[in-house]
Amino acid sequence: MENKKPFKMGGLVLGKDKQLMGNEKIYFIGEDVHGLIIGATRCGKGRTLVLQTIGVLAMAKESSIVCDPKGENHDYTAHFLRKCGIDVFTLDFKDPLKSNHYNFLQSIIDAVAEGNLSQAIDYVWDITGALVGEAKGEKLWSNGEASIIASCIMIVVFENMDNPAYQNLTNVFYFIAEMCKAPKQGEEMALARYMKQLKVKNPTHPAVGLVAISDIAPSKTRGSFYTSALTTLRLFTNPLIYEMTKTTDFRARDIGTKPTTVFMILPDGKTTYYSLASLFCTQVYSGLSDFADKLGGRLPIRVNYVLDEFGNFTKIPEFAGQLSVGGGRGIRFNLFLQSLAQLEEKYGREIARIIRSNCETWIYLQAEDLETQKEVSERLGKYTTTSYSLSSSQQHYTSNASQSVNLVGRELLTPNEVSRIRRPYNLVTSRNDPVIMTSPDLSKWLFNDFYGLGSKEHNNKLRMIRSDARKTHQEEGIILWGIWKKYQ
């Protein structure tokens, strides 16, 4: 492996051909385009496309952000990636004490430290929008909740620039929980008293403007804002999530300046932490976009999102817009879905259509629903074929026969024919002609040797050894700001 030349570029793997002398010819997408991969549960997309794509990107020294249900991708490839000179980080929601640290407030902290308050406020609204999501009913409720979270984030960050241990979302949760408790009769809420003092102390404090939306609502309505805000931030009360998010080991711009792979390891079968995975993807994209703009519009190192189980992600704000402009900045998305219905369920019919149209390359592995098969069939288009017909009739002692030849249109593949595609074959469509590619199981690729893999029993043992070798943090307990004690 050490003697092999790195690839000039990498991308989403489509398939391979065997060559002489045991070599392989790998087909992948090198252009700045996004990919949509359709694969039903247990269709083998991880072992036929994902693991190979991770390897090709590493050999091209491109960065990647990989959604990794169960942690298999990390366990199989991390050793190989480091040999390729890739910095490897994990956000491990399955075993947080083995995770790297990532503080979701770090971009805001850095902007405040640089004196760039306008950018800090933009980042506050980015994180708040991702956490709260779009309004499903009247906007008053979501806007009020977002206003509370945004203002309290800015308070926790701005007032603790000399105390970084308090600058995290766990402290934001407890600040809201303690400062927004119902006051005794005749008394004012602690948060209201705090904000009054803040306005006197610093009339231009950024939190003052952020809280204005909720301030104009009646007191009973504000109570709903506080409850909703605490519900949204509830995951950060978990001591293990606090341990994972209390500080930062890397920043978004690092991913765009040196070859880096971040594995988002998520529990298999649970969608609890997919909202935090969505938030991470949103924050990294925002940070990379701002960084690219400072460098003339493009990142020094191309960044690839490899989002397996994308259908489980919570809705990413303005995702269609990210796809539209991301490629030009050197940011590519590869979205793995079980069916197209998952996209419509999360984003609605119109936005889902825009997302699909922004993904130039589609790879169809297998789908169980007819609507997905129909859309893939329609995407392939039709071709002209010849139709023959023969008819005859007989009356008494005479007979007549006629035949005709017609040109008719026919689907290149009917929905039924699409449904019959099985591994190792996959169907690739793009702006060029469609093609059937061969992408066998990982065991039949050279990457299997590069990763040190073998039989199923060997791989299970190897995963256990590599997982046990990962550094484990000590749980130190939650450190709280405690400012609310002055107001109780």
Short mmCIF file of N, CA and C in Angstrom, two decimals, residues 363-422:
data_model
loop_
_atom_site.label_atom_id
_atom_site.label_comp_id
_atom_site.label_asym_id
_atom_site.label_seq_id
_atom_site.Cartn_x
_atom_site.Cartn_y
_atom_site.Cartn_z
N ILE A 363 -27.52 6.09 -7.98
CA ILE A 363 -27.17 4.67 -8.00
C ILE A 363 -28.33 3.90 -7.39
N TYR A 364 -28.88 3.00 -8.18
CA TYR A 364 -29.98 2.16 -7.69
C TYR A 364 -29.44 0.77 -7.38
N LEU A 365 -29.57 0.37 -6.12
CA LEU A 365 -29.19 -0.98 -5.71
C LEU A 365 -30.40 -1.89 -5.60
N GLN A 366 -31.37 -1.42 -4.82
CA GLN A 366 -32.59 -2.21 -4.63
C GLN A 366 -33.59 -1.35 -3.86
N ALA A 367 -34.86 -1.46 -4.19
CA ALA A 367 -35.92 -0.78 -3.45
C ALA A 367 -37.14 -1.67 -3.41
N GLU A 368 -37.88 -1.55 -2.32
CA GLU A 368 -39.04 -2.42 -2.15
C GLU A 368 -40.35 -1.75 -2.56
N ASP A 369 -40.36 -0.41 -2.70
CA ASP A 369 -41.62 0.25 -3.02
C ASP A 369 -41.72 0.58 -4.51
N LEU A 370 -42.91 0.45 -5.03
CA LEU A 370 -43.17 0.60 -6.47
C LEU A 370 -42.92 2.02 -6.95
N GLU A 371 -43.21 3.03 -6.12
CA GLU A 371 -43.06 4.42 -6.55
C GLU A 371 -41.59 4.74 -6.86
N THR A 372 -40.69 4.23 -6.03
CA THR A 372 -39.26 4.44 -6.30
C THR A 372 -38.86 3.75 -7.59
N GLN A 373 -39.32 2.55 -7.80
CA GLN A 373 -39.00 1.81 -9.03
C GLN A 373 -39.55 2.54 -10.26
N LYS A 374 -40.75 3.12 -10.14
CA LYS A 374 -41.33 3.88 -11.24
C LYS A 374 -40.49 5.10 -11.56
N GLU A 375 -40.05 5.82 -10.53
CA GLU A 375 -39.27 7.04 -10.79
C GLU A 375 -37.93 6.71 -11.43
N VAL A 376 -37.30 5.64 -10.98
CA VAL A 376 -36.03 5.23 -11.60
C VAL A 376 -36.27 4.86 -13.06
N SER A 377 -37.35 4.16 -13.33
CA SER A 377 -37.69 3.79 -14.71
C SER A 377 -37.91 5.03 -15.57
N GLU A 378 -38.65 6.01 -15.05
CA GLU A 378 -38.90 7.24 -15.79
C GLU A 378 -37.62 8.02 -16.03
N ARG A 379 -36.71 7.98 -15.06
CA ARG A 379 -35.44 8.69 -15.20
C ARG A 379 -34.61 8.11 -16.34
N LEU A 380 -34.75 6.81 -16.58
CA LEU A 380 -34.01 6.17 -17.67
C LEU A 380 -34.53 6.58 -19.04
N GLY A 381 -35.81 6.94 -19.13
CA GLY A 381 -36.39 7.35 -20.40
C GLY A 381 -36.83 6.16 -21.25
N LYS A 382 -37.10 6.45 -22.51
CA LYS A 382 -37.60 5.42 -23.42
C LYS A 382 -36.68 5.27 -24.63
N TYR A 383 -36.88 4.19 -25.35
CA TYR A 383 -36.19 4.01 -26.62
C TYR A 383 -37.20 3.51 -27.64
N THR A 384 -36.85 3.63 -28.91
CA THR A 384 -37.76 3.22 -29.99
C THR A 384 -37.47 1.78 -30.38
N THR A 385 -38.53 1.00 -30.47
CA THR A 385 -38.39 -0.40 -30.86
C THR A 385 -39.43 -0.73 -31.93
N THR A 386 -39.28 -1.87 -32.55
CA THR A 386 -40.19 -2.29 -33.62
C THR A 386 -41.25 -3.23 -33.06
N SER A 387 -42.49 -2.96 -33.44
CA SER A 387 -43.61 -3.80 -33.01
C SER A 387 -44.21 -4.49 -34.24
N TYR A 388 -44.32 -5.80 -34.17
CA TYR A 388 -44.88 -6.59 -35.27
C TYR A 388 -46.28 -7.07 -34.87
N SER A 389 -47.18 -7.05 -35.87
CA SER A 389 -48.51 -7.63 -35.63
C SER A 389 -48.92 -8.45 -36.85
N LEU A 390 -49.57 -9.55 -36.61
CA LEU A 390 -50.02 -10.45 -37.67
C LEU A 390 -51.47 -10.83 -37.38
N SER A 391 -52.31 -10.71 -38.41
CA SER A 391 -53.72 -11.08 -38.24
C SER A 391 -54.17 -11.90 -39.44
N SER A 392 -55.14 -12.76 -39.22
CA SER A 392 -55.68 -13.58 -40.31
C SER A 392 -57.15 -13.84 -40.06
N SER A 393 -57.87 -14.07 -41.14
CA SER A 393 -59.30 -14.40 -41.03
C SER A 393 -59.66 -15.41 -42.12
N GLN A 394 -60.69 -16.16 -41.89
CA GLN A 394 -61.09 -17.20 -42.86
C GLN A 394 -62.61 -17.24 -42.94
N GLN A 395 -63.09 -17.16 -44.17
CA GLN A 395 -64.53 -17.26 -44.42
C GLN A 395 -64.75 -18.28 -45.54
N HIS A 396 -65.51 -19.31 -45.20
CA HIS A 396 -65.79 -20.39 -46.16
C HIS A 396 -64.49 -20.91 -46.77
N TYR A 397 -64.33 -20.70 -48.07
CA TYR A 397 -63.16 -21.27 -48.76
C TYR A 397 -62.05 -20.25 -48.99
N THR A 398 -62.16 -19.08 -48.39
CA THR A 398 -61.12 -18.05 -48.60
C THR A 398 -60.54 -17.63 -47.25
N SER A 399 -59.30 -17.25 -47.27
CA SER A 399 -58.63 -16.76 -46.05
C SER A 399 -57.84 -15.50 -46.39
N ASN A 400 -57.76 -14.62 -45.42
CA ASN A 400 -57.00 -13.37 -45.57
C ASN A 400 -55.99 -13.26 -44.44
N ALA A 401 -54.83 -12.79 -44.76
CA ALA A 401 -53.78 -12.56 -43.74
C ALA A 401 -53.14 -11.20 -43.98
N SER A 402 -52.81 -10.55 -42.87
CA SER A 402 -52.13 -9.24 -42.99
C SER A 402 -51.10 -9.12 -41.87
N GLN A 403 -50.10 -8.36 -42.13
CA GLN A 403 -49.08 -8.09 -41.12
C GLN A 403 -48.66 -6.63 -41.21
N SER A 404 -48.22 -6.11 -40.07
CA SER A 404 -47.80 -4.71 -40.03
C SER A 404 -46.59 -4.57 -39.11
N VAL A 405 -45.81 -3.56 -39.40
CA VAL A 405 -44.63 -3.25 -38.61
C VAL A 405 -44.75 -1.79 -38.16
N ASN A 406 -44.65 -1.54 -36.83
CA ASN A 406 -44.77 -0.19 -36.29
C ASN A 406 -43.58 0.12 -35.39
N LEU A 407 -43.24 1.40 -35.32
CA LEU A 407 -42.23 1.88 -34.39
C LEU A 407 -42.94 2.42 -33.15
N VAL A 408 -42.57 1.90 -31.98
CA VAL A 408 -43.22 2.32 -30.73
C VAL A 408 -42.15 2.65 -29.69
N GLY A 409 -42.57 3.44 -28.71
CA GLY A 409 -41.67 3.77 -27.60
C GLY A 409 -41.84 2.77 -26.47
N ARG A 410 -40.72 2.42 -25.85
CA ARG A 410 -40.74 1.49 -24.72
C ARG A 410 -39.76 1.96 -23.66
N GLU A 411 -40.11 1.77 -22.37
CA GLU A 411 -39.19 2.13 -21.29
C GLU A 411 -37.88 1.35 -21.45
N LEU A 412 -36.78 2.05 -21.21
CA LEU A 412 -35.49 1.36 -21.26
C LEU A 412 -35.50 0.18 -20.28
N LEU A 413 -36.02 0.43 -19.08
CA LEU A 413 -36.31 -0.64 -18.13
C LEU A 413 -37.66 -0.34 -17.50
N THR A 414 -38.55 -1.27 -17.51
CA THR A 414 -39.84 -1.07 -16.85
C THR A 414 -39.64 -1.12 -15.34
N PRO A 415 -40.60 -0.61 -14.55
CA PRO A 415 -40.48 -0.71 -13.10
C PRO A 415 -40.24 -2.14 -12.62
N ASN A 416 -40.89 -3.09 -13.27
CA ASN A 416 -40.70 -4.49 -12.88
C ASN A 416 -39.28 -4.95 -13.15
N GLU A 417 -38.72 -4.52 -14.29
CA GLU A 417 -37.34 -4.90 -14.62
C GLU A 417 -36.35 -4.22 -13.67
N VAL A 418 -36.65 -2.97 -13.29
CA VAL A 418 -35.80 -2.28 -12.30
C VAL A 418 -35.78 -3.06 -10.99
N SER A 419 -36.93 -3.56 -10.59
CA SER A 419 -37.03 -4.27 -9.31
C SER A 419 -36.22 -5.56 -9.29
N ARG A 420 -35.85 -6.08 -10.46
CA ARG A 420 -35.12 -7.34 -10.52
C ARG A 420 -33.61 -7.17 -10.40
N ILE A 421 -33.13 -5.94 -10.37
CA ILE A 421 -31.68 -5.70 -10.23
C ILE A 421 -31.23 -6.19 -8.86
N ARG A 422 -30.20 -6.98 -8.83
CA ARG A 422 -29.67 -7.53 -7.58
C ARG A 422 -28.15 -7.42 -7.60
#
